[in-house]
GROMACS .gro file of C-alpha atoms in nm:
model
   95
    1MET     CA    1  -3.410  -0.836  -2.720
    2PHE     CA    2  -3.415  -0.658  -2.410
    3ALA     CA    3  -3.014  -0.729  -2.405
    4LEU     CA    4  -2.983  -0.584  -2.753
    5VAL     CA    5  -3.160  -0.252  -2.671
    6LEU     CA    6  -2.926  -0.247  -2.358
    7CYS     CA    7  -2.619  -0.308  -2.584
    8THR     CA    8  -2.740  -0.014  -2.795
    9ILE     CA    9  -2.771   0.206  -2.498
   10MET     CA   10  -2.449   0.083  -2.336
   11PRO     CA   11  -2.229  -0.063  -2.613
   12GLU     CA   12  -1.934  -0.023  -2.402
   13ARG     CA   13  -2.064  -0.299  -2.194
   14THR     CA   14  -2.184  -0.515  -2.480
   15ASN     CA   15  -1.981  -0.824  -2.378
   16GLU     CA   16  -2.102  -0.820  -2.032
   17ILE     CA   17  -2.459  -0.767  -2.130
   18LEU     CA   18  -2.468  -1.046  -2.386
   19VAL     CA   19  -2.263  -1.305  -2.163
   20ARG     CA   20  -2.531  -1.237  -1.873
   21ALA     CA   21  -2.810  -1.278  -2.154
   22GLU     CA   22  -2.686  -1.615  -2.272
   23LYS     CA   23  -2.649  -1.746  -1.917
   24TYR     CA   24  -3.012  -1.637  -1.820
   25ALA     CA   25  -3.123  -1.793  -2.157
   26GLN     CA   26  -2.924  -2.142  -2.068
   27ASN     CA   27  -3.065  -2.136  -1.706
   28ARG     CA   28  -3.420  -2.161  -1.883
   29VAL     CA   29  -3.300  -2.484  -2.028
   30VAL     CA   30  -3.132  -2.621  -1.717
   31CYS     CA   31  -3.444  -2.527  -1.495
   32GLY     CA   32  -3.643  -2.734  -1.748
   33HIS     CA   33  -3.855  -2.433  -1.874
   34HIS     CA   34  -3.764  -2.428  -2.235
   35TRP     CA   35  -3.576  -2.661  -2.477
   36LYS     CA   36  -3.233  -2.555  -2.609
   37SER     CA   37  -3.422  -2.530  -2.981
   38ASP     CA   38  -3.645  -2.291  -2.800
   39ILE     CA   39  -3.374  -2.064  -2.691
   40ASP     CA   40  -3.198  -2.091  -3.040
   41ALA     CA   41  -3.554  -2.000  -3.204
   42SER     CA   42  -3.605  -1.684  -2.962
   43LEU     CA   43  -3.249  -1.545  -3.034
   44LEU     CA   44  -3.329  -1.544  -3.401
   45LEU     CA   45  -3.694  -1.389  -3.330
   46ALA     CA   46  -3.552  -1.129  -3.128
   47ALA     CA   47  -3.260  -1.034  -3.389
   48GLY     CA   48  -3.519  -1.007  -3.646
   49MET     CA   49  -3.745  -0.793  -3.435
   50PHE     CA   50  -3.471  -0.550  -3.291
   51ALA     CA   51  -3.347  -0.489  -3.651
   52ASN     CA   52  -3.699  -0.374  -3.744
   53VAL     CA   53  -3.775  -0.162  -3.450
   54VAL     CA   54  -3.413  -0.015  -3.430
   55ARG     CA   55  -3.465   0.149  -3.763
   56THR     CA   56  -3.775   0.344  -3.652
   57GLU     CA   57  -3.771   0.718  -3.588
   58ALA     CA   58  -3.962   0.647  -3.262
   59PHE     CA   59  -3.710   0.405  -3.130
   60GLN     CA   60  -3.421   0.645  -3.227
   61GLU     CA   61  -3.563   0.929  -3.039
   62GLN     CA   62  -3.614   0.717  -2.755
   63LEU     CA   63  -3.265   0.551  -2.764
   64LYS     CA   64  -3.124   0.909  -2.752
   65LYS     CA   65  -3.319   0.972  -2.450
   66ALA     CA   66  -3.188   0.657  -2.292
   67ARG     CA   67  -2.838   0.681  -2.375
   68ALA     CA   68  -2.811   1.056  -2.220
   69GLU     CA   69  -2.997   0.943  -1.896
   70TYR     CA   70  -2.743   0.654  -1.892
   71LEU     CA   71  -2.461   0.892  -1.947
   72ALA     CA   72  -2.600   1.126  -1.674
   73ILE     CA   73  -2.629   0.862  -1.427
   74ILE     CA   74  -2.263   0.735  -1.458
   75GLY     CA   75  -2.132   1.069  -1.474
   76GLY     CA   76  -2.035   1.094  -1.847
   77SER     CA   77  -2.258   1.382  -1.910
   78THR     CA   78  -2.492   1.627  -1.741
   79ASP     CA   79  -2.715   1.726  -2.015
   80VAL     CA   80  -3.060   1.529  -1.895
   81THR     CA   81  -3.280   1.763  -1.717
   82PRO     CA   82  -3.540   1.578  -1.558
   83GLU     CA   83  -3.890   1.662  -1.676
   84THR     CA   84  -4.143   1.780  -1.436
   85ASN     CA   85  -4.438   1.650  -1.641
   86ALA     CA   86  -4.270   1.316  -1.768
   87GLU     CA   87  -4.479   1.013  -1.793
   88PRO     CA   88  -4.435   0.739  -1.537
   89ARG     CA   89  -4.166   0.495  -1.631
   90THR     CA   90  -4.432   0.221  -1.658
   91ALA     CA   91  -4.600   0.427  -1.965
   92ALA     CA   92  -4.553   0.252  -2.310
   93VAL     CA   93  -4.278   0.399  -2.513
   94TYR     CA   94  -4.470   0.349  -2.847
   95PRO     CA   95  -4.833   0.480  -2.879
   0.00000   0.00000   0.00000
C-alpha cells in the first residue's frame, strides 16, 4: 500500500516504485518469512484498501501537501512554505 501511495505522489516514478515493491515482497518469500500466496493476497488487500482511502477528502488533502513537498524538494516547485507550528512527521495523518 505504501508503494501505491508513493506512486500517487510521484507518478513519474511509478515503474521504479512498483518494481522495488515487487522485489521487496519476493524477498519475503525467498527469506522464508511468507508464502507466495501471502504476497499475492497482500497485493489484493492493499489495492482494495488503497482504492477506499484514496477517495477520501482527508487523503486528498494530505496527498496535495505531499506532492507539493516532493516537488519542492526536487526543484519542481517552490510553493511549499514550511509551517512553524507543523505537527511532527510521526504524527498520525488521520484523527
